[in-house]
Amino acid sequence: MRELSIEGAWVREPEVFEDDRGSFHEWFRAPDLTAAAGYGLGLAQANCSVSARGTLRGIHFADVPPGQAKYVTCVRGAVLDVVVDIRTGSPTYRAWEAVRLDDRERRALHLAEGLGHAFMALTDDATVVYLCSRGYAPAREHALHPLDPDLAIDWPAGLTPVLSARDAAAPTLAEAERGGLLPSYAVCRDWYAALRGVTYARR
């Protein structure tokens, strides 16, 4: 597990074993994730999405607590997966980082509760599967506009983004902040500490 520049996000870069039959790799190992994050992923739901080239999904997040941690990989084709720090008060608030997930390198991305998640399909039939720590709860789920110019996410050139009606109508980060929709970094850190079974002393 390699930690990204945004606290709470890690990439798994597995060893892929290939021969004339195909390939094998371990895309998720609970002990590795627990060692990295300090707590495990309580699996509540597993999702699978299939997207046409250019499809842009996100930026999605859930209220914290309890939030929704995600562990994501691409089993067919390729996507550009993006984690966005939307936790107000975070040292990296508004920052984003992109990781290519594909069916060759077989990387997986883990996002802690409170982080925003989005991806763009780079191929047709791009198939993404992800494990979720909590089930879908519409009242706690939110979206931000993935083309928000203030975030300036560097989506791949030459692809026309295809958004759902919900994502196209989503607020910008600034609008969501003014509306009190965004998770707080302090609250998220307290929640992570609770999941680790420790008491976090605020500074």
mmCIF file of C-alpha atoms in Angstrom:
data_model
loop_
_atom_site.group_PDB
_atom_site.id
_atom_site.type_symbol
_atom_site.label_atom_id
_atom_site.label_comp_id
_atom_site.label_asym_id
_atom_site.label_seq_id
_atom_site.Cartn_x
_atom_site.Cartn_y
_atom_site.Cartn_z
ATOM 1 C CA MET A 1 0.000 0.000 0.000
ATOM 2 C CA ARG A 2 1.442 3.349 -1.082
ATOM 3 C CA GLU A 3 0.027 6.451 0.586
ATOM 4 C CA LEU A 4 -0.941 9.303 -1.714
ATOM 5 C CA SER A 5 -0.389 12.996 -1.008
ATOM 6 C CA ILE A 6 -3.908 13.235 0.459
ATOM 7 C CA GLU A 7 -4.255 11.781 3.945
ATOM 8 C CA GLY A 8 -6.605 8.799 3.912
ATOM 9 C CA ALA A 9 -5.891 7.628 0.356
ATOM 10 C CA TRP A 10 -3.704 4.670 -0.585
ATOM 11 C CA VAL A 11 -2.897 2.752 -3.752
ATOM 12 C CA ARG A 12 -2.282 -0.982 -3.820
ATOM 13 C CA GLU A 13 0.196 -1.985 -6.531
ATOM 14 C CA PRO A 14 0.002 -5.786 -6.618
ATOM 15 C CA GLU A 15 2.383 -8.254 -8.152
ATOM 16 C CA VAL A 16 0.618 -9.790 -11.153
ATOM 17 C CA PHE A 17 1.541 -13.370 -12.019
ATOM 18 C CA GLU A 18 1.057 -14.153 -15.716
ATOM 19 C CA ASP A 19 1.479 -17.321 -17.769
ATOM 20 C CA ASP A 20 -0.067 -18.872 -20.861
ATOM 21 C CA ARG A 21 -3.312 -19.471 -18.958
ATOM 22 C CA GLY A 22 -3.822 -15.832 -17.976
ATOM 23 C CA SER A 23 -2.970 -13.975 -14.787
ATOM 24 C CA PHE A 24 -3.472 -13.945 -11.022
ATOM 25 C CA HIS A 25 -3.117 -11.195 -8.433
ATOM 26 C CA GLU A 26 -4.337 -10.275 -4.964
ATOM 27 C CA TRP A 27 -6.273 -7.039 -5.375
ATOM 28 C CA PHE A 28 -7.320 -6.776 -1.734
ATOM 29 C CA ARG A 29 -5.585 -7.948 1.439
ATOM 30 C CA ALA A 30 -7.257 -6.940 4.710
ATOM 31 C CA PRO A 31 -4.043 -7.046 6.795
ATOM 32 C CA ASP A 32 -2.270 -4.695 4.365
ATOM 33 C CA LEU A 33 -5.109 -2.178 4.455
ATOM 34 C CA THR A 34 -5.377 -2.340 8.235
ATOM 35 C CA ALA A 35 -1.635 -1.815 8.575
ATOM 36 C CA ALA A 36 -1.799 1.244 6.303
ATOM 37 C CA ALA A 37 -4.997 2.902 7.531
ATOM 38 C CA GLY A 38 -4.918 1.750 11.135
ATOM 39 C CA TYR A 39 -8.358 0.169 10.819
ATOM 40 C CA GLY A 40 -10.023 -2.286 8.478
ATOM 41 C CA LEU A 41 -12.694 -2.019 5.828
ATOM 42 C CA GLY A 42 -15.986 -3.259 7.249
ATOM 43 C CA LEU A 43 -17.527 -4.604 4.072
ATOM 44 C CA ALA A 44 -21.205 -3.675 3.736
ATOM 45 C CA GLN A 45 -21.709 -3.480 -0.031
ATOM 46 C CA ALA A 46 -19.909 -4.332 -3.284
ATOM 47 C CA ASN A 47 -20.657 -2.313 -6.432
ATOM 48 C CA CYS A 48 -19.905 -2.819 -10.110
ATOM 49 C CA SER A 49 -20.248 -0.141 -12.790
ATOM 50 C CA VAL A 50 -19.751 -0.494 -16.543
ATOM 51 C CA SER A 51 -19.112 2.747 -18.416
ATOM 52 C CA ALA A 52 -18.778 3.884 -22.010
ATOM 53 C CA ARG A 53 -15.634 5.816 -22.936
ATOM 54 C CA GLY A 54 -15.874 9.402 -21.692
ATOM 55 C CA THR A 55 -18.352 8.647 -18.909
ATOM 56 C CA LEU A 56 -17.536 10.787 -15.877
ATOM 57 C CA ARG A 57 -18.927 9.631 -12.527
ATOM 58 C CA GLY A 58 -18.665 11.751 -9.379
ATOM 59 C CA ILE A 59 -17.547 13.609 -7.372
ATOM 60 C CA HIS A 60 -19.421 11.546 -4.747
ATOM 61 C CA PHE A 61 -19.174 11.483 -0.947
ATOM 62 C CA ALA A 62 -21.232 10.669 2.144
ATOM 63 C CA ASP A 63 -21.852 12.399 5.474
ATOM 64 C CA VAL A 64 -19.340 11.656 8.244
ATOM 65 C CA PRO A 65 -20.054 9.929 10.498
ATOM 66 C CA PRO A 66 -20.374 7.244 9.378
ATOM 67 C CA GLY A 67 -19.231 8.140 5.859
ATOM 68 C CA GLN A 68 -18.396 5.492 3.294
ATOM 69 C CA ALA A 69 -14.865 4.223 2.704
ATOM 70 C CA LYS A 70 -14.237 2.721 -0.747
ATOM 71 C CA TYR A 71 -11.742 0.258 -2.169
ATOM 72 C CA VAL A 72 -11.774 0.509 -5.961
ATOM 73 C CA THR A 73 -10.247 -1.349 -8.906
ATOM 74 C CA CYS A 74 -10.851 -1.655 -12.648
ATOM 75 C CA VAL A 75 -11.253 -5.232 -13.891
ATOM 76 C CA ARG A 76 -11.800 -4.400 -17.559
ATOM 77 C CA GLY A 77 -10.498 -1.513 -19.638
ATOM 78 C CA ALA A 78 -9.177 1.612 -17.948
ATOM 79 C CA VAL A 79 -10.342 4.604 -15.931
ATOM 80 C CA LEU A 80 -8.727 7.713 -14.497
ATOM 81 C CA ASP A 81 -9.715 7.540 -10.832
ATOM 82 C CA VAL A 82 -9.580 10.730 -8.779
ATOM 83 C CA VAL A 83 -9.614 11.331 -5.029
ATOM 84 C CA VAL A 84 -10.520 14.850 -3.881
ATOM 85 C CA ASP A 85 -9.962 16.246 -0.402
ATOM 86 C CA ILE A 86 -13.263 17.937 0.392
ATOM 87 C CA ARG A 87 -12.762 17.957 4.188
ATOM 88 C CA THR A 88 -12.975 21.559 5.346
ATOM 89 C CA GLY A 89 -9.982 22.464 7.492
ATOM 90 C CA SER A 90 -7.751 19.775 6.007
ATOM 91 C CA PRO A 91 -4.161 20.759 5.153
ATOM 92 C CA THR A 92 -4.845 19.489 1.616
ATOM 93 C CA TYR A 93 -8.400 20.824 1.306
ATOM 94 C CA ARG A 94 -9.353 21.236 -2.396
ATOM 95 C CA ALA A 95 -6.398 19.113 -3.532
ATOM 96 C CA TRP A 96 -6.935 16.127 -5.811
ATOM 97 C CA GLU A 97 -4.837 13.240 -7.027
ATOM 98 C CA ALA A 98 -5.426 10.949 -9.994
ATOM 99 C CA VAL A 99 -4.504 7.282 -10.405
ATOM 100 C CA ARG A 100 -4.953 5.227 -13.564
ATOM 101 C CA LEU A 101 -6.732 1.979 -12.789
ATOM 102 C CA ASP A 102 -6.695 -0.626 -15.551
ATOM 103 C CA ASP A 103 -6.724 -4.324 -16.388
ATOM 104 C CA ARG A 104 -2.947 -4.458 -16.912
ATOM 105 C CA GLU A 105 -1.282 -2.952 -13.833
ATOM 106 C CA ARG A 106 -4.251 -3.998 -11.638
ATOM 107 C CA ARG A 107 -3.860 -1.167 -9.134
ATOM 108 C CA ALA A 108 -6.509 -0.610 -6.469
ATOM 109 C CA LEU A 109 -7.349 2.641 -4.669
ATOM 110 C CA HIS A 110 -8.560 3.011 -1.090
ATOM 111 C CA LEU A 111 -10.353 6.188 0.012
ATOM 112 C CA ALA A 112 -11.154 6.883 3.658
ATOM 113 C CA GLU A 113 -14.465 8.250 4.828
ATOM 114 C CA GLY A 114 -14.951 11.936 3.987
ATOM 115 C CA LEU A 115 -12.974 11.991 0.733
ATOM 116 C CA GLY A 116 -14.582 12.717 -2.621
ATOM 117 C CA HIS A 117 -14.390 10.121 -5.392
ATOM 118 C CA ALA A 118 -14.760 10.384 -9.163
ATOM 119 C CA PHE A 119 -13.570 8.584 -12.266
ATOM 120 C CA MET A 120 -13.630 8.908 -16.045
ATOM 121 C CA ALA A 121 -13.793 5.890 -18.347
ATOM 122 C CA LEU A 122 -10.864 5.848 -20.765
ATOM 123 C CA THR A 123 -12.184 2.846 -22.714
ATOM 124 C CA ASP A 124 -15.560 1.445 -23.673
ATOM 125 C CA ASP A 125 -17.000 -1.090 -21.252
ATOM 126 C CA ALA A 126 -14.663 0.110 -18.510
ATOM 127 C CA THR A 127 -15.691 -2.049 -15.561
ATOM 128 C CA VAL A 128 -15.052 -0.773 -12.055
ATOM 129 C CA VAL A 129 -15.737 -2.777 -8.914
ATOM 130 C CA TYR A 130 -15.564 -1.329 -5.444
ATOM 131 C CA LEU A 131 -16.013 -2.466 -1.901
ATOM 132 C CA CYS A 132 -17.864 -0.106 0.448
ATOM 133 C CA SER A 133 -17.723 0.132 4.229
ATOM 134 C CA ARG A 134 -21.374 1.249 4.378
ATOM 135 C CA GLY A 135 -24.416 0.558 2.249
ATOM 136 C CA TYR A 136 -26.037 3.131 -0.012
ATOM 137 C CA ALA A 137 -28.111 5.631 1.992
ATOM 138 C CA PRO A 138 -29.620 8.337 -0.255
ATOM 139 C CA ALA A 139 -30.191 10.809 2.586
ATOM 140 C CA ARG A 140 -26.466 10.796 3.405
ATOM 141 C CA GLU A 141 -25.106 10.779 -0.155
ATOM 142 C CA HIS A 142 -23.937 13.922 -1.965
ATOM 143 C CA ALA A 143 -22.278 14.980 -5.213
ATOM 144 C CA LEU A 144 -20.054 17.832 -6.366
ATOM 145 C CA HIS A 145 -19.681 18.971 -9.950
ATOM 146 C CA PRO A 146 -16.647 17.154 -11.419
ATOM 147 C CA LEU A 147 -15.933 20.011 -13.838
ATOM 148 C CA ASP A 148 -15.798 22.676 -11.118
ATOM 149 C CA PRO A 149 -13.209 25.175 -12.461
ATOM 150 C CA ASP A 150 -11.989 25.937 -8.940
ATOM 151 C CA LEU A 151 -10.955 22.303 -8.500
ATOM 152 C CA ALA A 152 -9.521 22.231 -12.039
ATOM 153 C CA ILE A 153 -9.220 18.457 -12.198
ATOM 154 C CA ASP A 154 -7.068 17.549 -15.190
ATOM 155 C CA TRP A 155 -9.443 15.172 -16.957
ATOM 156 C CA PRO A 156 -8.019 13.526 -20.089
ATOM 157 C CA ALA A 157 -7.946 15.740 -23.174
ATOM 158 C CA GLY A 158 -9.834 14.618 -26.238
ATOM 159 C CA LEU A 159 -12.715 13.046 -24.327
ATOM 160 C CA THR A 160 -16.114 14.726 -24.075
ATOM 161 C CA PRO A 161 -17.343 14.149 -20.508
ATOM 162 C CA VAL A 162 -20.680 12.336 -20.250
ATOM 163 C CA LEU A 163 -22.392 13.105 -16.935
ATOM 164 C CA SER A 164 -25.545 11.862 -15.286
ATOM 165 C CA ALA A 165 -28.305 14.411 -14.707
ATOM 166 C CA ARG A 166 -27.520 14.312 -10.996
ATOM 167 C CA ASP A 167 -23.814 15.015 -11.446
ATOM 168 C CA ALA A 168 -24.436 17.718 -14.048
ATOM 169 C CA ALA A 169 -26.693 19.536 -11.577
ATOM 170 C CA ALA A 170 -24.374 19.076 -8.584
ATOM 171 C CA PRO A 171 -23.051 22.138 -6.743
ATOM 172 C CA THR A 172 -19.485 23.370 -6.942
ATOM 173 C CA LEU A 173 -17.187 22.878 -3.972
ATOM 174 C CA ALA A 174 -17.665 26.510 -2.911
ATOM 175 C CA GLU A 175 -21.455 26.191 -3.110
ATOM 176 C CA ALA A 176 -21.390 22.980 -1.093
ATOM 177 C CA GLU A 177 -19.153 24.591 1.516
ATOM 178 C CA ARG A 178 -21.498 27.559 1.857
ATOM 179 C CA GLY A 179 -24.409 25.141 2.177
ATOM 180 C CA GLY A 180 -22.734 23.200 4.976
ATOM 181 C CA LEU A 181 -22.671 19.951 2.975
ATOM 182 C CA LEU A 182 -18.966 19.163 3.252
ATOM 183 C CA PRO A 183 -17.396 16.952 5.912
ATOM 184 C CA SER A 184 -15.125 18.556 8.489
ATOM 185 C CA TYR A 185 -11.507 17.425 8.750
ATOM 186 C CA ALA A 186 -11.709 17.526 12.559
ATOM 187 C CA VAL A 187 -14.827 15.361 12.579
ATOM 188 C CA CYS A 188 -13.276 12.950 10.080
ATOM 189 C CA ARG A 189 -10.123 12.598 12.172
ATOM 190 C CA ASP A 190 -12.201 11.900 15.265
ATOM 191 C CA TRP A 191 -14.105 9.265 13.286
ATOM 192 C CA TYR A 192 -10.912 7.620 12.031
ATOM 193 C CA ALA A 193 -9.620 7.550 15.600
ATOM 194 C CA ALA A 194 -12.853 5.954 16.804
ATOM 195 C CA LEU A 195 -12.532 3.293 14.102
ATOM 196 C CA ARG A 196 -8.978 2.647 15.290
ATOM 197 C CA GLY A 197 -10.272 2.337 18.843
ATOM 198 C CA VAL A 198 -8.254 5.258 20.174
ATOM 199 C CA THR A 199 -9.071 8.692 21.515
ATOM 200 C CA TYR A 200 -7.832 11.504 19.306
ATOM 201 C CA ALA A 201 -6.721 14.609 21.179
ATOM 202 C CA ARG A 202 -7.510 17.738 19.209
ATOM 203 C CA ARG A 203 -4.779 20.341 18.996
#
